[in-house]
Amino acid sequence: MANQVLLKIRRQAGPSELPYWEEFAVPHQPNLNVVAALMEIQLNPVNAQGQRTSPVVWDCSCLEEVCGACSMRINGKARQACSALVDQLTQPIVLEPLSKFPVVRDLMVDRQILFEHLKRVKAWIEVDGYYDMGPGPRIQPKTQEWAYMFSRCMSCGCCTESCPQVNSRTSFMGPAAMAQAYLFNSHPLGASLVEERLAAVMGEGGIAECGKAQNCVRACPKGIPLTDALAEISRDTIKQALRVWRRS
Amino acid sequence: MNNRLVVVGGGLAGLMSCLKAVEAGWQVDVLALGPCKRSHSACAQGGINAALDTRGEGDSPWEHFDDTIYGGDFLANQTPVKGMCEAAPKIIYLFDRLGMQFNRTPEGLIDLRQLGGVKHHRVAFSGSTTGQQLLYALDEQVRRWEDQGKVRRFEGWEFLSALLDDDGCCRGITAQHLASGEIRAFPAGAVIIATGGPGIIFGKTTNSTINTGYAAGTLYRQGVTYANGEFIQIHPTAIPGADKNRLMSESVRGEGGRVWTYKDGKPWYFLEEWYPAYGNLVPRDVATRAIFKVCVDMGLGVDGQNMVYLDLTHMDPQEFERRLGGIIDIYHQFVGEDPRKVPMKIFPAVHYSMGGLWVDFDQMTNIPGLFAAGECEYQYHGANRLGGNGMLSAIYGGMVAGPKAVAYIQGTGKTGDNLPQGLAEGEIKRQQEFQAELLKRDGRENVYQLHREMGQWMNDNVTVVRYNDRLLKTEEKLQELAERYQRISIHDISPIGNQTLAFARQFGAMLDLARAITRGAYLRNESRGAHYKPDFPERDDANWLKTTLARYTPAGPEISYEPVELSYIKPRKRQYETDKGVSKVG
Ligand SMILES: Cc1cc2nc3c(=O)[nH]c(=O)nc-3n(C[C@H](O)[C@H](O)[C@H](O)COP(=O)(O)OP(=O)(O)OC[C@H]3O[C@@H](n4cnc5c(N)ncnc54)[C@H](O)[C@@H]3O)c2cc1C
């Protein structure tokens, strides 16, 4: 029916339950996106067969593609559900949870590991304190524009999902963590931790695991030049290795 | 001694208070509904105010203070606002050192832009995702301390209630792990609530879906005073949508965007005509009422609909890409038209709550040991908030609350390990029983439907233009919804990630807050800032220069008032047809 939107959703009642498919038909509206379609199910939790069911569970928050919450696989592609406009998708629209993270329930997954990785690469600046000590260093507009590309990473997990090197056989931290290490290493005040960050990047699950598939840069909803960061940080690890070698 | 503090909320206010407490040598448990990076603060686009005066315009913290008090129609207590404006430049420099990617001038200084109600360039920004960048800077620092064991994050945990001892002091909280359903207590000597705004009470707004105001609503029910609830900011420029009204930042006008509609077949720039001194950059309440008048009263909306144009097509595309890129993308993505080529279509939408939990100048609520900071409290904006002051107040409030909460615990000796026997266990049991009861409801009502109805009513009757008869009808409607709420059915009995159960719980608190907001609006027979009644079109200082205080009772909100603190600036008439001038220093 033209005035309905068909959804086919991979559901799962809990982390250790078996997945199953359920289909839904929701009323069409102009500019409808996938989050709005899922909200329609909450208003009327009935599946396409007309049976009562529990509302579908998923994560979302800002609905303007800046918080990173609503990542899921939509017709096979990892992306943000809020900016996935129904009229631009073939139906039935197939919704699945991201596959590289443990499922909590339905489309909701646990992406905590992304933040653990940020901890491992020390993605922060070691300031002396949170009081007034005057301005930071002057930064040229061009430098800021480049850094801003990377500082917009919202830890949505799309690059991790798309990366063939993130799988059960490797421990690759994924492109986002590498890019953040690069970002903080490039900041004048981030310099105090450069060696520690590079050590993490050269360690287990680090840049050596990158297979240069370049899927990440295509998957990033924010267009962050991830492959540039991967290449740069890779070069820096070589320089670092040489430095360590000369010192020993 | 157990030197642990609980912070509820991982937005700008919560994370800032956490860092200040860690700096004072304390350990902090931070709770948030999801990862802190996904907090609503990430949505803020336009920027953050600070009188850095790098344009040599003679700006100063005093000017900023005067603009804020004047913009808020003199309803804000002045001492805390003054403190905030004086701290602003230091706050910007702090973030600069945290690696925040502010836009730069050719010389490498922090670039500034202009927002509404102000004659100076005073807004520091980072493209059009300033809130995201500020939030990430704090999130990174918190991660640093997490790594060292000073902070424990509980992301995906929802605050349920405060633990109150026999002296009426706050001794911690209960919270629920949303993924597993587990409920536990977090004992502490003091708690800082930084749970953000309650926008979702109004249904479709510019807010994130998690901004239900549940925490504030539940605390109101537990005895915290809710202040100035009737002051709700309606942002003039949002993109109406099926799931939310997406904000089109005020920075679009700040960078030269013009608002117009057709009149007699020709473009009519009504803001520029009506407010020659400020033009498109009048404050939000003024712009919103003007757009409302043009569309609703005069019937001159674009294509006869409730919409006007926000136009950037005359600007240099490269320049606005650099300064506004992110929001231009939002419009392009969600509407499918290119704002570089066609003017955007916008309409006002609920955006921010000036009102909130009552706090004293130390950010403490009327419950000892319970502090509040950020959009959930009422202190900094009076009757209308200026663009760029929201994030500033969240950060500043957090900076005050952290150390004050620490000092409070040191002063009282009440900590997380000397809780009265049975206090935590009793409250956990009460919460479990309440949820069991919610799950058992098996009526015909759907809580999401009820929420839609509430949002519609609140939006239609308690926003831009308010009439007393409609406010009374809204109160009746809210009572009807409360009755029907008893007859909902959750359709889901699983403890795991049960979002319907969580929403049903939140809805009860939203109803309580909606009533406090509506009652406050009904009683206030004047027009001030965002609160506008055509039947009482003028500000009435003789009778209404006072703060509304709502206390929960089962029969409905009980309202009283307290005077506004006016130590520095004498109230004067607020108007934007002409330049506002500035009051004398001191
Ligand atoms: C679209 C938009 C644009 C804006 N742009 C600007 C701007 O340009 N400049 C400006 O100054 N202001 C702006 N504002 C306002 C400003 O962004 C907010 O007021 C401010 O960020 C609020 O910060 P906060 O820390 O108080 O709350 P939030 O950032 O909302 O954080 C609240 C936190 O509390 C948590 N939480 C909530 N309830 C619970 C609970 N029950 N249990 C546990 N945790 C809970 C949430 O998970 C979250 O971590 C904008 C607002 C909107 C809607």
mmCIF file of C-alpha atoms in Angstrom, chain A:
data_model
loop_
_atom_site.group_PDB
_atom_site.id
_atom_site.type_symbol
_atom_site.label_atom_id
_atom_site.label_comp_id
_atom_site.label_asym_id
_atom_site.label_seq_id
_atom_site.Cartn_x
_atom_site.Cartn_y
_atom_site.Cartn_z
ATOM 1 C CA MET A 1 0.000 0.000 0.000
ATOM 2 C CA ALA A 2 1.372 3.364 -1.014
ATOM 3 C CA ASN A 3 0.284 5.135 2.151
ATOM 4 C CA GLN A 4 2.038 2.612 4.357
ATOM 5 C CA VAL A 5 5.666 1.988 5.136
ATOM 6 C CA LEU A 6 6.773 -1.620 5.498
ATOM 7 C CA LEU A 7 9.457 -2.457 8.008
ATOM 8 C CA LYS A 8 11.119 -5.786 8.608
ATOM 9 C CA ILE A 9 12.895 -5.799 11.942
ATOM 10 C CA ARG A 10 15.334 -8.264 13.416
ATOM 11 C CA ARG A 11 14.301 -8.589 17.034
ATOM 12 C CA GLN A 12 15.870 -10.236 20.050
ATOM 13 C CA ALA A 13 14.336 -10.368 23.531
ATOM 14 C CA GLY A 14 17.642 -10.238 25.391
ATOM 15 C CA PRO A 15 21.401 -10.730 25.111
ATOM 16 C CA SER A 16 21.203 -14.520 25.156
ATOM 17 C CA GLU A 17 17.924 -15.017 23.309
ATOM 18 C CA LEU A 18 17.574 -16.112 19.694
ATOM 19 C CA PRO A 19 16.851 -13.425 17.113
ATOM 20 C CA TYR A 20 13.676 -13.478 15.002
ATOM 21 C CA TRP A 21 12.075 -11.299 12.346
ATOM 22 C CA GLU A 22 8.932 -9.283 12.752
ATOM 23 C CA GLU A 23 7.208 -7.115 10.145
ATOM 24 C CA PHE A 24 5.343 -3.871 10.640
ATOM 25 C CA ALA A 25 3.312 -1.502 8.500
ATOM 26 C CA VAL A 26 3.134 2.103 9.692
ATOM 27 C CA PRO A 27 1.331 5.098 8.168
ATOM 28 C CA HIS A 28 3.350 7.143 5.697
ATOM 29 C CA GLN A 29 3.999 10.854 6.234
ATOM 30 C CA PRO A 30 6.076 13.337 4.250
ATOM 31 C CA ASN A 31 9.753 13.468 5.315
ATOM 32 C CA LEU A 32 9.266 10.431 7.585
ATOM 33 C CA ASN A 33 12.510 8.979 8.891
ATOM 34 C CA VAL A 34 13.234 5.595 10.428
ATOM 35 C CA VAL A 35 13.100 6.856 14.032
ATOM 36 C CA ALA A 36 9.700 8.439 13.412
ATOM 37 C CA ALA A 37 8.532 5.151 11.884
ATOM 38 C CA LEU A 38 9.651 3.255 15.003
ATOM 39 C CA MET A 39 7.791 5.785 17.148
ATOM 40 C CA GLU A 40 4.627 4.887 15.242
ATOM 41 C CA ILE A 41 5.058 1.296 16.467
ATOM 42 C CA GLN A 42 5.158 2.559 20.056
ATOM 43 C CA LEU A 43 1.842 4.308 19.492
ATOM 44 C CA ASN A 44 0.282 1.150 18.166
ATOM 45 C CA PRO A 45 2.306 -1.970 18.959
ATOM 46 C CA VAL A 46 0.722 -4.269 16.412
ATOM 47 C CA ASN A 47 2.681 -6.162 13.758
ATOM 48 C CA ALA A 48 1.883 -6.460 10.065
ATOM 49 C CA GLN A 49 -0.130 -9.603 10.770
ATOM 50 C CA GLY A 50 -2.361 -7.590 13.080
ATOM 51 C CA GLN A 51 -1.061 -9.233 16.270
ATOM 52 C CA ARG A 52 -0.259 -7.296 19.454
ATOM 53 C CA THR A 53 3.421 -7.299 20.207
ATOM 54 C CA SER A 54 5.878 -5.448 22.411
ATOM 55 C CA PRO A 55 7.132 -2.101 21.046
ATOM 56 C CA VAL A 56 10.524 -2.312 19.310
ATOM 57 C CA VAL A 57 13.470 -1.244 21.481
ATOM 58 C CA TRP A 58 16.142 1.069 20.045
ATOM 59 C CA ASP A 59 18.429 3.891 21.118
ATOM 60 C CA CYS A 60 17.929 7.486 20.086
ATOM 61 C CA SER A 61 18.267 10.961 21.511
ATOM 62 C CA CYS A 62 18.948 14.093 19.453
ATOM 63 C CA LEU A 63 17.275 13.110 16.147
ATOM 64 C CA GLU A 64 19.556 15.460 14.253
ATOM 65 C CA GLU A 65 22.576 13.268 13.715
ATOM 66 C CA VAL A 66 24.849 14.809 16.290
ATOM 67 C CA CYS A 67 24.565 12.473 19.302
ATOM 68 C CA GLY A 68 25.440 9.151 17.663
ATOM 69 C CA ALA A 69 22.816 7.139 19.549
ATOM 70 C CA CYS A 70 20.587 5.711 16.811
ATOM 71 C CA SER A 71 23.094 3.709 14.751
ATOM 72 C CA MET A 72 21.660 0.529 13.253
ATOM 73 C CA ARG A 73 21.850 -1.472 10.048
ATOM 74 C CA ILE A 74 19.303 -0.114 7.611
ATOM 75 C CA ASN A 75 18.906 -2.174 4.454
ATOM 76 C CA GLY A 76 22.287 -3.672 5.268
ATOM 77 C CA LYS A 77 24.154 -0.397 5.834
ATOM 78 C CA ALA A 78 25.230 0.951 9.214
ATOM 79 C CA ARG A 79 23.931 4.487 9.631
ATOM 80 C CA GLN A 80 21.920 6.841 11.823
ATOM 81 C CA ALA A 81 18.217 6.030 11.843
ATOM 82 C CA CYS A 82 17.153 9.644 12.411
ATOM 83 C CA SER A 83 18.606 10.848 9.115
ATOM 84 C CA ALA A 84 17.445 7.807 7.123
ATOM 85 C CA LEU A 85 14.481 9.184 5.204
ATOM 86 C CA VAL A 86 11.921 6.528 4.413
ATOM 87 C CA ASP A 87 11.235 7.840 0.901
ATOM 88 C CA GLN A 88 14.860 7.246 -0.041
ATOM 89 C CA LEU A 89 14.852 3.582 1.037
ATOM 90 C CA THR A 90 13.579 0.467 -0.703
ATOM 91 C CA GLN A 91 10.833 -1.370 1.141
ATOM 92 C CA PRO A 92 10.399 -3.393 3.168
ATOM 93 C CA ILE A 93 12.985 -1.422 5.100
ATOM 94 C CA VAL A 94 15.155 -3.987 6.854
ATOM 95 C CA LEU A 95 16.350 -2.913 10.300
ATOM 96 C CA GLU A 96 18.995 -4.896 12.183
ATOM 97 C CA PRO A 97 21.160 -4.152 15.202
ATOM 98 C CA LEU A 98 24.836 -3.406 14.572
ATOM 99 C CA SER A 99 26.546 -6.772 14.312
ATOM 100 C CA LYS A 100 29.913 -6.005 15.911
ATOM 101 C CA PHE A 101 28.520 -5.164 19.330
ATOM 102 C CA PRO A 102 26.571 -7.318 21.809
ATOM 103 C CA VAL A 103 22.810 -6.965 21.472
ATOM 104 C CA VAL A 104 20.981 -5.714 24.570
ATOM 105 C CA ARG A 105 17.545 -6.009 23.059
ATOM 106 C CA ASP A 106 16.119 -5.659 19.544
ATOM 107 C CA LEU A 107 18.040 -2.831 17.843
ATOM 108 C CA MET A 108 19.801 -1.689 21.006
ATOM 109 C CA VAL A 109 23.440 -2.734 21.328
ATOM 110 C CA ASP A 110 26.149 -2.165 23.922
ATOM 111 C CA ARG A 111 28.850 0.101 22.477
ATOM 112 C CA GLN A 112 30.718 0.681 25.733
ATOM 113 C CA ILE A 113 33.875 -0.784 24.212
ATOM 114 C CA LEU A 114 34.223 2.315 22.004
ATOM 115 C CA PHE A 115 34.732 4.412 25.113
ATOM 116 C CA GLU A 116 37.155 1.882 26.591
ATOM 117 C CA HIS A 117 39.245 2.311 23.484
ATOM 118 C CA LEU A 118 39.260 6.084 23.909
ATOM 119 C CA LYS A 119 40.636 5.457 27.372
ATOM 120 C CA ARG A 120 43.374 3.202 26.004
ATOM 121 C CA VAL A 121 44.609 5.790 23.536
ATOM 122 C CA LYS A 122 44.360 8.546 26.160
ATOM 123 C CA ALA A 123 42.089 10.735 24.077
ATOM 124 C CA TRP A 124 42.358 13.811 26.271
ATOM 125 C CA ILE A 125 44.676 16.684 27.143
ATOM 126 C CA GLU A 126 46.471 16.600 30.436
ATOM 127 C CA VAL A 127 45.715 20.056 31.772
ATOM 128 C CA ASP A 128 46.961 21.217 35.155
ATOM 129 C CA GLY A 129 43.567 22.204 36.514
ATOM 130 C CA TYR A 130 40.063 23.439 35.867
ATOM 131 C CA TYR A 131 40.548 27.043 36.839
ATOM 132 C CA ASP A 132 41.585 30.165 34.993
ATOM 133 C CA MET A 133 45.144 30.150 33.700
ATOM 134 C CA GLY A 134 44.694 32.404 30.725
ATOM 135 C CA PRO A 135 44.056 31.399 27.113
ATOM 136 C CA GLY A 136 45.396 28.348 25.335
ATOM 137 C CA PRO A 137 47.796 28.504 22.378
ATOM 138 C CA ARG A 138 46.904 30.485 19.282
ATOM 139 C CA ILE A 139 45.722 28.264 16.476
ATOM 140 C CA GLN A 140 45.535 29.088 12.788
ATOM 141 C CA PRO A 141 42.078 28.835 11.176
ATOM 142 C CA LYS A 142 43.302 26.164 8.731
ATOM 143 C CA THR A 143 44.645 24.039 11.582
ATOM 144 C CA GLN A 144 41.385 24.425 13.466
ATOM 145 C CA GLU A 145 39.329 23.450 10.439
ATOM 146 C CA TRP A 146 41.316 20.257 9.991
ATOM 147 C CA ALA A 147 41.162 19.316 13.685
ATOM 148 C CA TYR A 148 37.434 20.082 13.830
ATOM 149 C CA MET A 149 36.809 17.378 11.246
ATOM 150 C CA PHE A 150 38.079 14.790 13.721
ATOM 151 C CA SER A 151 36.712 16.328 16.895
ATOM 152 C CA ARG A 152 33.198 15.807 15.499
ATOM 153 C CA CYS A 153 33.446 12.036 15.932
ATOM 154 C CA MET A 154 30.310 11.069 17.868
ATOM 155 C CA SER A 155 31.337 7.486 18.708
ATOM 156 C CA CYS A 156 28.398 6.124 16.742
ATOM 157 C CA GLY A 157 30.184 2.892 15.802
ATOM 158 C CA CYS A 158 29.460 2.966 12.052
ATOM 159 C CA CYS A 159 33.152 2.811 11.107
ATOM 160 C CA THR A 160 33.754 -0.068 13.504
ATOM 161 C CA GLU A 161 30.772 -1.899 12.052
ATOM 162 C CA SER A 162 32.027 -1.470 8.498
ATOM 163 C CA CYS A 163 35.646 -2.465 9.186
ATOM 164 C CA PRO A 164 36.495 -6.027 8.078
ATOM 165 C CA GLN A 165 39.392 -6.058 10.542
ATOM 166 C CA VAL A 166 37.049 -5.735 13.518
ATOM 167 C CA ASN A 167 36.036 -9.348 13.979
ATOM 168 C CA SER A 168 36.268 -12.192 16.435
ATOM 169 C CA ARG A 169 39.807 -13.098 15.325
ATOM 170 C CA THR A 170 41.425 -9.699 15.881
ATOM 171 C CA SER A 171 41.423 -7.188 18.700
ATOM 172 C CA PHE A 172 41.520 -4.090 16.451
ATOM 173 C CA MET A 173 40.298 -1.012 18.305
ATOM 174 C CA GLY A 174 38.926 0.327 15.046
ATOM 175 C CA PRO A 175 39.363 3.549 13.039
ATOM 176 C CA ALA A 176 37.650 5.973 15.452
ATOM 177 C CA ALA A 177 40.077 5.382 18.326
ATOM 178 C CA MET A 178 43.064 5.723 15.973
ATOM 179 C CA ALA A 179 41.699 8.997 14.641
ATOM 180 C CA GLN A 180 41.249 10.375 18.148
ATOM 181 C CA ALA A 181 44.825 9.455 19.036
ATOM 182 C CA TYR A 182 45.893 11.376 15.942
ATOM 183 C CA LEU A 183 43.720 14.364 16.897
ATOM 184 C CA PHE A 184 45.139 14.698 20.398
ATOM 185 C CA ASN A 185 48.681 14.124 19.240
ATOM 186 C CA SER A 186 48.270 17.032 16.821
ATOM 187 C CA HIS A 187 47.143 19.507 19.485
ATOM 188 C CA PRO A 188 49.937 21.652 20.945
ATOM 189 C CA LEU A 189 48.826 20.851 24.502
ATOM 190 C CA GLY A 190 48.206 17.198 23.694
ATOM 191 C CA ALA A 191 51.924 16.768 23.113
ATOM 192 C CA SER A 192 52.731 15.703 26.670
ATOM 193 C CA LEU A 193 51.125 12.319 26.050
ATOM 194 C CA VAL A 194 52.256 11.686 22.474
ATOM 195 C CA GLU A 195 54.568 8.826 23.325
ATOM 196 C CA GLU A 196 52.011 7.073 25.502
ATOM 197 C CA ARG A 197 49.351 7.399 22.830
ATOM 198 C CA LEU A 198 51.694 6.057 20.182
ATOM 199 C CA ALA A 199 52.609 3.164 22.460
ATOM 200 C CA ALA A 200 48.928 2.259 22.673
ATOM 201 C CA VAL A 201 48.516 2.665 18.919
ATOM 202 C CA MET A 202 51.513 0.378 18.319
ATOM 203 C CA GLY A 203 50.296 -2.143 20.893
ATOM 204 C CA GLU A 204 47.692 -4.846 20.799
ATOM 205 C CA GLY A 205 44.649 -3.986 18.713
ATOM 206 C CA GLY A 206 46.509 -1.016 17.293
ATOM 207 C CA ILE A 207 47.234 0.351 13.849
ATOM 208 C CA ALA A 208 49.045 -2.801 12.694
ATOM 209 C CA GLU A 209 45.659 -4.489 12.500
ATOM 210 C CA CYS A 210 44.342 -1.973 9.931
ATOM 211 C CA GLY A 211 43.900 -3.743 6.591
ATOM 212 C CA LYS A 212 43.446 -0.504 4.582
ATOM 213 C CA ALA A 213 40.045 -1.596 3.288
ATOM 214 C CA GLN A 214 38.927 2.058 3.482
ATOM 215 C CA ASN A 215 35.360 1.076 4.374
ATOM 216 C CA CYS A 216 35.488 3.347 7.410
ATOM 217 C CA VAL A 217 35.758 6.587 5.529
ATOM 218 C CA ARG A 218 32.763 5.638 3.400
ATOM 219 C CA ALA A 219 30.715 4.556 6.419
ATOM 220 C CA CYS A 220 31.291 7.665 8.549
ATOM 221 C CA PRO A 221 28.042 9.663 8.651
ATOM 222 C CA LYS A 222 30.027 12.831 9.347
ATOM 223 C CA GLY A 223 32.481 12.430 6.487
ATOM 224 C CA ILE A 224 35.503 12.402 8.790
ATOM 225 C CA PRO A 225 38.682 11.736 6.759
ATOM 226 C CA LEU A 226 39.482 8.631 8.798
ATOM 227 C CA THR A 227 41.896 7.117 6.302
ATOM 228 C CA ASP A 228 44.046 10.272 6.442
ATOM 229 C CA ALA A 229 44.270 9.910 10.199
ATOM 230 C CA LEU A 230 45.114 6.215 9.899
ATOM 231 C CA ALA A 231 47.897 6.966 7.435
ATOM 232 C CA GLU A 232 49.305 9.801 9.543
ATOM 233 C CA ILE A 233 49.283 7.885 12.795
ATOM 234 C CA SER A 234 50.814 4.890 11.080
ATOM 235 C CA ARG A 235 53.698 7.075 9.872
ATOM 236 C CA ASP A 236 54.101 8.516 13.371
ATOM 237 C CA THR A 237 54.388 5.054 14.885
ATOM 238 C CA ILE A 238 57.251 4.271 12.518
ATOM 239 C CA LYS A 239 59.047 7.456 13.545
ATOM 240 C CA GLN A 240 58.408 6.601 17.166
ATOM 241 C CA ALA A 241 59.773 3.077 16.684
ATOM 242 C CA LEU A 242 62.929 4.556 15.151
ATOM 243 C CA ARG A 243 63.326 6.957 18.038
ATOM 244 C CA VAL A 244 62.970 4.169 20.592
ATOM 245 C CA TRP A 245 65.428 2.024 18.606
ATOM 246 C CA ARG A 246 68.023 4.810 18.480
ATOM 247 C CA ARG A 247 67.657 5.422 22.196
ATOM 248 C CA SER A 248 68.249 1.773 23.087
#
